[in-house]
Amino acid sequence: MARKTTALTVAFVMAASAALSHGDVAPQPVNTDALPDVGDEWLTENPYRDAGDDVWKAAVEIGASGYNQNCARCHGLEVISGGLAPDLRFLEAEEYGDEWYMERFISGYTQNGITKMPAFGELLGQKAAWAIRTYIEARPDDEQMAELTPELKGLRDELAAWAADPAGADADGMKAKLDEIAAGIETLSGAPVADSAAYRASALIDGSADGYRRAAEALTIGLSAAH
């Protein structure tokens, strides 16, 4: 808890005083057709957080694309800030955090007459805003992921072997292991579900060789991103 509180305090201080240098970056459009409409009036709380598993997954996927195109340059890959801009993983997944996020998203941030972050609101729209927010708040605790890396690499190697020869593979057993690991991974925002490599890999296992291959790739990519 101390880590979360301290980092969140630092993030807000940086938000108020640091040079964020988004500057003249041109916002890139985000395709949000797969997400349900949320109305024209800007909301103050994430509508996709508790909208059901399918909507949440779609929001995370779309939000990942939107974040990587528009935010990663300053806020870091996988939302792990290098110190230039606030580490948004620590922004609480509740109304207070949502309001702070949306204020910056809609209006941007200017310091001493210099644009440090452009206003994304009118250009990207509300659905894209909340999709990106959903992706951000679902980032897993990177320290916890580092501790789990040896175990997940072992499971990744098993999946890769099954992809080459699925005879004797235990799809249900592997899903159960990954689900148990995923359930124990926390977010730094307090969001209830972490979009971890274990979570993604489990969802790809369908008993086929291709499913094992894709799950192994998900673990490889996820573990690489965590480092």
PDB file of C-alpha atoms in Angstrom:
ATOM      1  CA  MET A   1       0.000   0.000   0.000  1.00  0.00           C
ATOM      2  CA  ALA A   2       2.904   2.361   0.781  1.00  0.00           C
ATOM      3  CA  ARG A   3       4.285   1.826  -2.715  1.00  0.00           C
ATOM      4  CA  LYS A   4       0.936   2.671  -4.288  1.00  0.00           C
ATOM      5  CA  THR A   5       0.322   5.777  -2.160  1.00  0.00           C
ATOM      6  CA  THR A   6       3.814   7.169  -2.651  1.00  0.00           C
ATOM      7  CA  ALA A   7       3.827   6.594  -6.387  1.00  0.00           C
ATOM      8  CA  LEU A   8       0.362   8.123  -6.797  1.00  0.00           C
ATOM      9  CA  THR A   9       1.484  11.223  -4.912  1.00  0.00           C
ATOM     10  CA  VAL A  10       4.527  11.518  -7.150  1.00  0.00           C
ATOM     11  CA  ALA A  11       2.337  11.090 -10.231  1.00  0.00           C
ATOM     12  CA  PHE A  12       0.060  13.963  -9.253  1.00  0.00           C
ATOM     13  CA  VAL A  13       2.998  16.222  -8.423  1.00  0.00           C
ATOM     14  CA  MET A  14       4.520  15.460 -11.801  1.00  0.00           C
ATOM     15  CA  ALA A  15       1.192  16.086 -13.485  1.00  0.00           C
ATOM     16  CA  ALA A  16       1.112  19.546 -12.024  1.00  0.00           C
ATOM     17  CA  SER A  17       4.727  20.564 -12.584  1.00  0.00           C
ATOM     18  CA  ALA A  18       6.700  18.296 -14.915  1.00  0.00           C
ATOM     19  CA  ALA A  19       7.306  18.954 -18.576  1.00  0.00           C
ATOM     20  CA  LEU A  20       5.208  16.265 -20.198  1.00  0.00           C
ATOM     21  CA  SER A  21       6.188  17.130 -23.778  1.00  0.00           C
ATOM     22  CA  HIS A  22       3.203  15.666 -25.605  1.00  0.00           C
ATOM     23  CA  GLY A  23       3.353  18.982 -27.387  1.00  0.00           C
ATOM     24  CA  ASP A  24       2.487  18.868 -31.046  1.00  0.00           C
ATOM     25  CA  VAL A  25       1.837  15.130 -31.345  1.00  0.00           C
ATOM     26  CA  ALA A  26      -1.161  14.667 -33.655  1.00  0.00           C
ATOM     27  CA  PRO A  27      -3.808  12.424 -32.024  1.00  0.00           C
ATOM     28  CA  GLN A  28      -4.465   9.222 -33.957  1.00  0.00           C
ATOM     29  CA  PRO A  29      -8.073   8.032 -34.429  1.00  0.00           C
ATOM     30  CA  VAL A  30      -9.289   4.957 -32.565  1.00  0.00           C
ATOM     31  CA  ASN A  31     -11.844   2.521 -34.005  1.00  0.00           C
ATOM     32  CA  THR A  32     -14.422   2.009 -31.248  1.00  0.00           C
ATOM     33  CA  ASP A  33     -17.193   0.373 -33.310  1.00  0.00           C
ATOM     34  CA  ALA A  34     -17.065  -2.791 -31.182  1.00  0.00           C
ATOM     35  CA  LEU A  35     -17.940  -0.884 -28.005  1.00  0.00           C
ATOM     36  CA  PRO A  36     -21.448   0.037 -26.830  1.00  0.00           C
ATOM     37  CA  ASP A  37     -22.450   3.683 -27.046  1.00  0.00           C
ATOM     38  CA  VAL A  38     -22.234   5.734 -23.870  1.00  0.00           C
ATOM     39  CA  GLY A  39     -24.177   8.814 -24.912  1.00  0.00           C
ATOM     40  CA  ASP A  40     -23.115  12.327 -25.861  1.00  0.00           C
ATOM     41  CA  GLU A  41     -22.670  13.807 -22.380  1.00  0.00           C
ATOM     42  CA  TRP A  42     -19.238  13.181 -20.898  1.00  0.00           C
ATOM     43  CA  LEU A  43     -19.373  10.734 -18.008  1.00  0.00           C
ATOM     44  CA  THR A  44     -17.363  10.936 -14.797  1.00  0.00           C
ATOM     45  CA  GLU A  45     -17.003   7.196 -14.183  1.00  0.00           C
ATOM     46  CA  ASN A  46     -15.730   4.421 -16.466  1.00  0.00           C
ATOM     47  CA  PRO A  47     -18.801   2.764 -18.038  1.00  0.00           C
ATOM     48  CA  TYR A  48     -16.804  -0.245 -19.286  1.00  0.00           C
ATOM     49  CA  ARG A  49     -15.354  -1.253 -15.913  1.00  0.00           C
ATOM     50  CA  ASP A  50     -18.392  -3.278 -14.860  1.00  0.00           C
ATOM     51  CA  ALA A  51     -20.133  -3.734 -18.213  1.00  0.00           C
ATOM     52  CA  GLY A  52     -19.532  -7.479 -18.460  1.00  0.00           C
ATOM     53  CA  ASP A  53     -16.611  -9.625 -19.549  1.00  0.00           C
ATOM     54  CA  ASP A  54     -17.067  -9.246 -23.309  1.00  0.00           C
ATOM     55  CA  VAL A  55     -17.324  -5.456 -23.197  1.00  0.00           C
ATOM     56  CA  TRP A  56     -14.388  -5.224 -20.788  1.00  0.00           C
ATOM     57  CA  LYS A  57     -12.189  -7.364 -23.047  1.00  0.00           C
ATOM     58  CA  ALA A  58     -13.132  -5.303 -26.100  1.00  0.00           C
ATOM     59  CA  ALA A  59     -12.397  -2.093 -24.205  1.00  0.00           C
ATOM     60  CA  VAL A  60      -8.972  -3.364 -23.140  1.00  0.00           C
ATOM     61  CA  GLU A  61      -8.078  -4.419 -26.680  1.00  0.00           C
ATOM     62  CA  ILE A  62      -9.269  -1.158 -28.248  1.00  0.00           C
ATOM     63  CA  GLY A  63      -7.757   0.846 -25.419  1.00  0.00           C
ATOM     64  CA  ALA A  64      -4.389  -0.840 -25.932  1.00  0.00           C
ATOM     65  CA  SER A  65      -4.369   0.289 -29.553  1.00  0.00           C
ATOM     66  CA  GLY A  66      -5.458   3.806 -28.657  1.00  0.00           C
ATOM     67  CA  TYR A  67      -2.929   4.091 -25.857  1.00  0.00           C
ATOM     68  CA  ASN A  68      -0.006   2.831 -27.932  1.00  0.00           C
ATOM     69  CA  GLN A  69      -0.824   5.261 -30.745  1.00  0.00           C
ATOM     70  CA  ASN A  70      -1.448   8.326 -28.605  1.00  0.00           C
ATOM     71  CA  CYS A  71      -0.016   7.950 -25.111  1.00  0.00           C
ATOM     72  CA  ALA A  72       2.903   5.511 -24.952  1.00  0.00           C
ATOM     73  CA  ARG A  73       5.434   8.024 -26.233  1.00  0.00           C
ATOM     74  CA  CYS A  74       5.231   9.964 -22.969  1.00  0.00           C
ATOM     75  CA  HIS A  75       3.558   7.634 -20.481  1.00  0.00           C
ATOM     76  CA  GLY A  76       5.588   4.562 -21.464  1.00  0.00           C
ATOM     77  CA  LEU A  77       4.971   1.136 -22.991  1.00  0.00           C
ATOM     78  CA  GLU A  78       2.543  -0.926 -20.896  1.00  0.00           C
ATOM     79  CA  VAL A  79       1.903   2.389 -19.062  1.00  0.00           C
ATOM     80  CA  ILE A  80       5.207   2.024 -17.196  1.00  0.00           C
ATOM     81  CA  SER A  81       6.427   5.607 -17.077  1.00  0.00           C
ATOM     82  CA  GLY A  82      10.113   6.365 -17.421  1.00  0.00           C
ATOM     83  CA  GLY A  83       9.707   9.501 -15.327  1.00  0.00           C
ATOM     84  CA  LEU A  84       8.822  12.021 -18.046  1.00  0.00           C
ATOM     85  CA  ALA A  85       5.088  11.825 -17.381  1.00  0.00           C
ATOM     86  CA  PRO A  86       2.826  10.501 -14.604  1.00  0.00           C
ATOM     87  CA  ASP A  87       2.666   6.731 -14.116  1.00  0.00           C
ATOM     88  CA  LEU A  88      -1.037   6.324 -14.808  1.00  0.00           C
ATOM     89  CA  ARG A  89      -1.140   2.748 -13.476  1.00  0.00           C
ATOM     90  CA  PHE A  90      -1.489   4.230  -9.989  1.00  0.00           C
ATOM     91  CA  LEU A  91      -4.557   6.313 -10.832  1.00  0.00           C
ATOM     92  CA  GLU A  92      -7.352   4.758  -8.756  1.00  0.00           C
ATOM     93  CA  ALA A  93      -9.983   2.773 -10.649  1.00  0.00           C
ATOM     94  CA  GLU A  94     -12.843   4.664  -9.068  1.00  0.00           C
ATOM     95  CA  GLU A  95     -14.720   7.908  -9.601  1.00  0.00           C
ATOM     96  CA  TYR A  96     -11.988  10.212  -8.242  1.00  0.00           C
ATOM     97  CA  GLY A  97      -9.363   8.725 -10.549  1.00  0.00           C
ATOM     98  CA  ASP A  98     -11.800   8.713 -13.464  1.00  0.00           C
ATOM     99  CA  GLU A  99     -12.599  12.404 -13.021  1.00  0.00           C
ATOM    100  CA  TRP A 100      -8.913  13.384 -12.949  1.00  0.00           C
ATOM    101  CA  TYR A 101      -8.212  11.279 -16.018  1.00  0.00           C
ATOM    102  CA  MET A 102     -11.141  12.641 -18.014  1.00  0.00           C
ATOM    103  CA  GLU A 103     -10.325  16.250 -17.188  1.00  0.00           C
ATOM    104  CA  ARG A 104      -6.853  15.807 -18.683  1.00  0.00           C
ATOM    105  CA  PHE A 105      -8.105  13.717 -21.610  1.00  0.00           C
ATOM    106  CA  ILE A 106     -10.786  16.198 -22.601  1.00  0.00           C
ATOM    107  CA  SER A 107      -8.940  19.474 -22.002  1.00  0.00           C
ATOM    108  CA  GLY A 108      -5.265  18.569 -22.131  1.00  0.00           C
ATOM    109  CA  TYR A 109      -2.647  20.271 -19.999  1.00  0.00           C
ATOM    110  CA  THR A 110      -0.897  23.603 -20.493  1.00  0.00           C
ATOM    111  CA  GLN A 111       1.918  25.011 -18.371  1.00  0.00           C
ATOM    112  CA  ASN A 112       3.172  28.576 -18.692  1.00  0.00           C
ATOM    113  CA  GLY A 113       1.428  28.870 -22.038  1.00  0.00           C
ATOM    114  CA  ILE A 114       3.075  25.728 -23.407  1.00  0.00           C
ATOM    115  CA  THR A 115       0.975  22.688 -24.338  1.00  0.00           C
ATOM    116  CA  LYS A 116       2.383  19.701 -22.475  1.00  0.00           C
ATOM    117  CA  MET A 117      -0.520  17.413 -23.382  1.00  0.00           C
ATOM    118  CA  PRO A 118      -2.985  18.022 -26.218  1.00  0.00           C
ATOM    119  CA  ALA A 119      -6.744  17.949 -25.709  1.00  0.00           C
ATOM    120  CA  PHE A 120      -7.926  14.561 -26.959  1.00  0.00           C
ATOM    121  CA  GLY A 121     -11.624  14.895 -26.105  1.00  0.00           C
ATOM    122  CA  GLU A 122     -13.181  16.225 -29.301  1.00  0.00           C
ATOM    123  CA  LEU A 123     -10.697  14.447 -31.558  1.00  0.00           C
ATOM    124  CA  LEU A 124     -10.958  10.909 -30.156  1.00  0.00           C
ATOM    125  CA  GLY A 125     -14.338  10.956 -28.418  1.00  0.00           C
ATOM    126  CA  GLN A 126     -15.717   9.474 -25.232  1.00  0.00           C
ATOM    127  CA  LYS A 127     -15.692   5.794 -26.213  1.00  0.00           C
ATOM    128  CA  ALA A 128     -11.996   5.938 -27.041  1.00  0.00           C
ATOM    129  CA  ALA A 129     -11.345   7.808 -23.805  1.00  0.00           C
ATOM    130  CA  TRP A 130     -12.910   5.125 -21.649  1.00  0.00           C
ATOM    131  CA  ALA A 131     -11.356   2.292 -23.655  1.00  0.00           C
ATOM    132  CA  ILE A 132      -7.903   3.760 -23.030  1.00  0.00           C
ATOM    133  CA  ARG A 133      -8.804   4.258 -19.379  1.00  0.00           C
ATOM    134  CA  THR A 134      -9.873   0.600 -19.125  1.00  0.00           C
ATOM    135  CA  TYR A 135      -6.577  -0.559 -20.630  1.00  0.00           C
ATOM    136  CA  ILE A 136      -4.562   1.676 -18.289  1.00  0.00           C
ATOM    137  CA  GLU A 137      -6.277   0.614 -15.081  1.00  0.00           C
ATOM    138  CA  ALA A 138      -6.024  -3.089 -15.976  1.00  0.00           C
ATOM    139  CA  ARG A 139      -2.203  -3.109 -16.115  1.00  0.00           C
ATOM    140  CA  PRO A 140      -0.778  -5.782 -13.800  1.00  0.00           C
ATOM    141  CA  ASP A 141       1.669  -5.059 -11.002  1.00  0.00           C
ATOM    142  CA  ASP A 142       5.049  -5.283 -12.748  1.00  0.00           C
ATOM    143  CA  GLU A 143       6.897  -6.356  -9.586  1.00  0.00           C
ATOM    144  CA  GLN A 144       4.460  -9.198  -9.066  1.00  0.00           C
ATOM    145  CA  MET A 145       4.834 -10.224 -12.702  1.00  0.00           C
ATOM    146  CA  ALA A 146       8.606 -10.287 -12.309  1.00  0.00           C
ATOM    147  CA  GLU A 147       8.245 -12.714  -9.393  1.00  0.00           C
ATOM    148  CA  LEU A 148       5.988 -14.956 -11.478  1.00  0.00           C
ATOM    149  CA  THR A 149       8.225 -14.910 -14.556  1.00  0.00           C
ATOM    150  CA  PRO A 150      10.082 -18.212 -13.902  1.00  0.00           C
ATOM    151  CA  GLU A 151       6.803 -20.104 -13.359  1.00  0.00           C
ATOM    152  CA  LEU A 152       5.137 -18.544 -16.390  1.00  0.00           C
ATOM    153  CA  LYS A 153       8.156 -19.270 -18.571  1.00  0.00           C
ATOM    154  CA  GLY A 154       7.884 -22.919 -17.576  1.00  0.00           C
ATOM    155  CA  LEU A 155       4.222 -22.992 -18.561  1.00  0.00           C
ATOM    156  CA  ARG A 156       5.077 -21.172 -21.782  1.00  0.00           C
ATOM    157  CA  ASP A 157       7.600 -23.887 -22.654  1.00  0.00           C
ATOM    158  CA  GLU A 158       4.978 -26.576 -21.989  1.00  0.00           C
ATOM    159  CA  LEU A 159       2.529 -24.825 -24.297  1.00  0.00           C
ATOM    160  CA  ALA A 160       5.158 -24.480 -27.017  1.00  0.00           C
ATOM    161  CA  ALA A 161       5.876 -28.214 -26.783  1.00  0.00           C
ATOM    162  CA  TRP A 162       2.159 -29.010 -27.032  1.00  0.00           C
ATOM    163  CA  ALA A 163       1.880 -26.751 -30.079  1.00  0.00           C
ATOM    164  CA  ALA A 164       4.458 -28.959 -31.791  1.00  0.00           C
ATOM    165  CA  ASP A 165       2.884 -32.200 -30.540  1.00  0.00           C
ATOM    166  CA  PRO A 166      -0.528 -31.897 -28.836  1.00  0.00           C
ATOM    167  CA  ALA A 167      -0.677 -35.601 -27.950  1.00  0.00           C
ATOM    168  CA  GLY A 168      -1.033 -35.874 -24.196  1.00  0.00           C
ATOM    169  CA  ALA A 169      -1.677 -32.166 -23.702  1.00  0.00           C
ATOM    170  CA  ASP A 170      -3.873 -31.210 -20.760  1.00  0.00           C
ATOM    171  CA  ALA A 171      -5.774 -28.126 -21.882  1.00  0.00           C
ATOM    172  CA  ASP A 172      -8.080 -28.010 -18.848  1.00  0.00           C
ATOM    173  CA  GLY A 173      -5.209 -28.448 -16.430  1.00  0.00           C
ATOM    174  CA  MET A 174      -3.169 -25.695 -18.086  1.00  0.00           C
ATOM    175  CA  LYS A 175      -6.134 -23.306 -18.140  1.00  0.00           C
ATOM    176  CA  ALA A 176      -6.722 -23.998 -14.447  1.00  0.00           C
ATOM    177  CA  LYS A 177      -3.084 -23.210 -13.606  1.00  0.00           C
ATOM    178  CA  LEU A 178      -3.095 -19.990 -15.609  1.00  0.00           C
ATOM    179  CA  ASP A 179      -6.472 -18.928 -14.208  1.00  0.00           C
ATOM    180  CA  GLU A 180      -5.219 -19.473 -10.656  1.00  0.00           C
ATOM    181  CA  ILE A 181      -2.137 -17.372 -11.346  1.00  0.00           C
ATOM    182  CA  ALA A 182      -4.159 -14.670 -13.104  1.00  0.00           C
ATOM    183  CA  ALA A 183      -6.628 -14.445 -10.217  1.00  0.00           C
ATOM    184  CA  GLY A 184      -3.781 -13.631  -7.836  1.00  0.00           C
ATOM    185  CA  ILE A 185      -2.256 -10.852  -9.943  1.00  0.00           C
ATOM    186  CA  GLU A 186      -3.197  -7.388  -8.758  1.00  0.00           C
ATOM    187  CA  THR A 187      -3.486  -4.063 -10.532  1.00  0.00           C
ATOM    188  CA  LEU A 188      -1.828  -0.935  -9.162  1.00  0.00           C
ATOM    189  CA  SER A 189      -5.050   1.013  -9.749  1.00  0.00           C
ATOM    190  CA  GLY A 190      -7.203  -1.250  -7.604  1.00  0.00           C
ATOM    191  CA  ALA A 191      -9.182  -2.448 -10.645  1.00  0.00           C
ATOM    192  CA  PRO A 192     -10.586  -5.930  -9.947  1.00  0.00           C
ATOM    193  CA  VAL A 193      -9.084  -7.719 -12.978  1.00  0.00           C
ATOM    194  CA  ALA A 194      -5.510  -7.484 -14.259  1.00  0.00           C
ATOM    195  CA  ASP A 195      -4.978  -7.854 -17.991  1.00  0.00           C
ATOM    196  CA  SER A 196      -1.943 -10.055 -17.385  1.00  0.00           C
ATOM    197  CA  ALA A 197      -0.048 -12.432 -19.663  1.00  0.00           C
ATOM    198  CA  ALA A 198      -1.525 -15.336 -17.695  1.00  0.00           C
ATOM    199  CA  TYR A 199      -5.062 -14.016 -18.215  1.00  0.00           C
ATOM    200  CA  ARG A 200      -4.534 -13.589 -21.952  1.00  0.00           C
ATOM    201  CA  ALA A 201      -2.842 -16.959 -22.426  1.00  0.00           C
ATOM    202  CA  SER A 202      -5.606 -18.844 -20.642  1.00  0.00           C
ATOM    203  CA  ALA A 203      -8.257 -17.285 -22.875  1.00  0.00           C
ATOM    204  CA  LEU A 204      -6.456 -18.572 -25.991  1.00  0.00           C
ATOM    205  CA  ILE A 205      -6.293 -22.235 -24.983  1.00  0.00           C
ATOM    206  CA  ASP A 206      -8.950 -24.210 -26.846  1.00  0.00           C
ATOM    207  CA  GLY A 207      -7.369 -27.657 -27.024  1.00  0.00           C
ATOM    208  CA  SER A 208      -5.897 -27.122 -30.492  1.00  0.00           C
ATOM    209  CA  ALA A 209      -2.237 -26.939 -31.483  1.00  0.00           C
ATOM    210  CA  ASP A 210      -2.829 -23.404 -32.764  1.00  0.00           C
ATOM    211  CA  GLY A 211      -4.393 -22.422 -29.464  1.00  0.00           C
ATOM    212  CA  TYR A 212      -1.341 -23.689 -27.572  1.00  0.00           C
ATOM    213  CA  ARG A 213       0.933 -21.780 -29.958  1.00  0.00           C
ATOM    214  CA  ARG A 214      -0.994 -18.539 -29.530  1.00  0.00           C
ATOM    215  CA  ALA A 215      -1.078 -18.950 -25.748  1.00  0.00           C
ATOM    216  CA  ALA A 216       2.697 -19.517 -25.692  1.00  0.00           C
ATOM    217  CA  GLU A 217       3.150 -16.375 -27.802  1.00  0.00           C
ATOM    218  CA  ALA A 218       0.912 -14.398 -25.440  1.00  0.00           C
ATOM    219  CA  LEU A 219       3.101 -15.398 -22.511  1.00  0.00           C
ATOM    220  CA  THR A 220       6.274 -14.570 -24.420  1.00  0.00           C
ATOM    221  CA  ILE A 221       4.996 -11.131 -25.426  1.00  0.00           C
ATOM    222  CA  GLY A 222       3.513 -10.400 -22.013  1.00  0.00           C
ATOM    223  CA  LEU A 223       6.642 -11.366 -20.122  1.00  0.00           C
ATOM    224  CA  SER A 224       8.826  -9.380 -22.508  1.00  0.00           C
ATOM    225  CA  ALA A 225       6.652  -6.297 -22.062  1.00  0.00           C
ATOM    226  CA  ALA A 226       6.843  -6.654 -18.265  1.00  0.00           C
ATOM    227  CA  HIS A 227      10.615  -6.279 -18.479  1.00  0.00           C
TER     228      HIS A 227
END
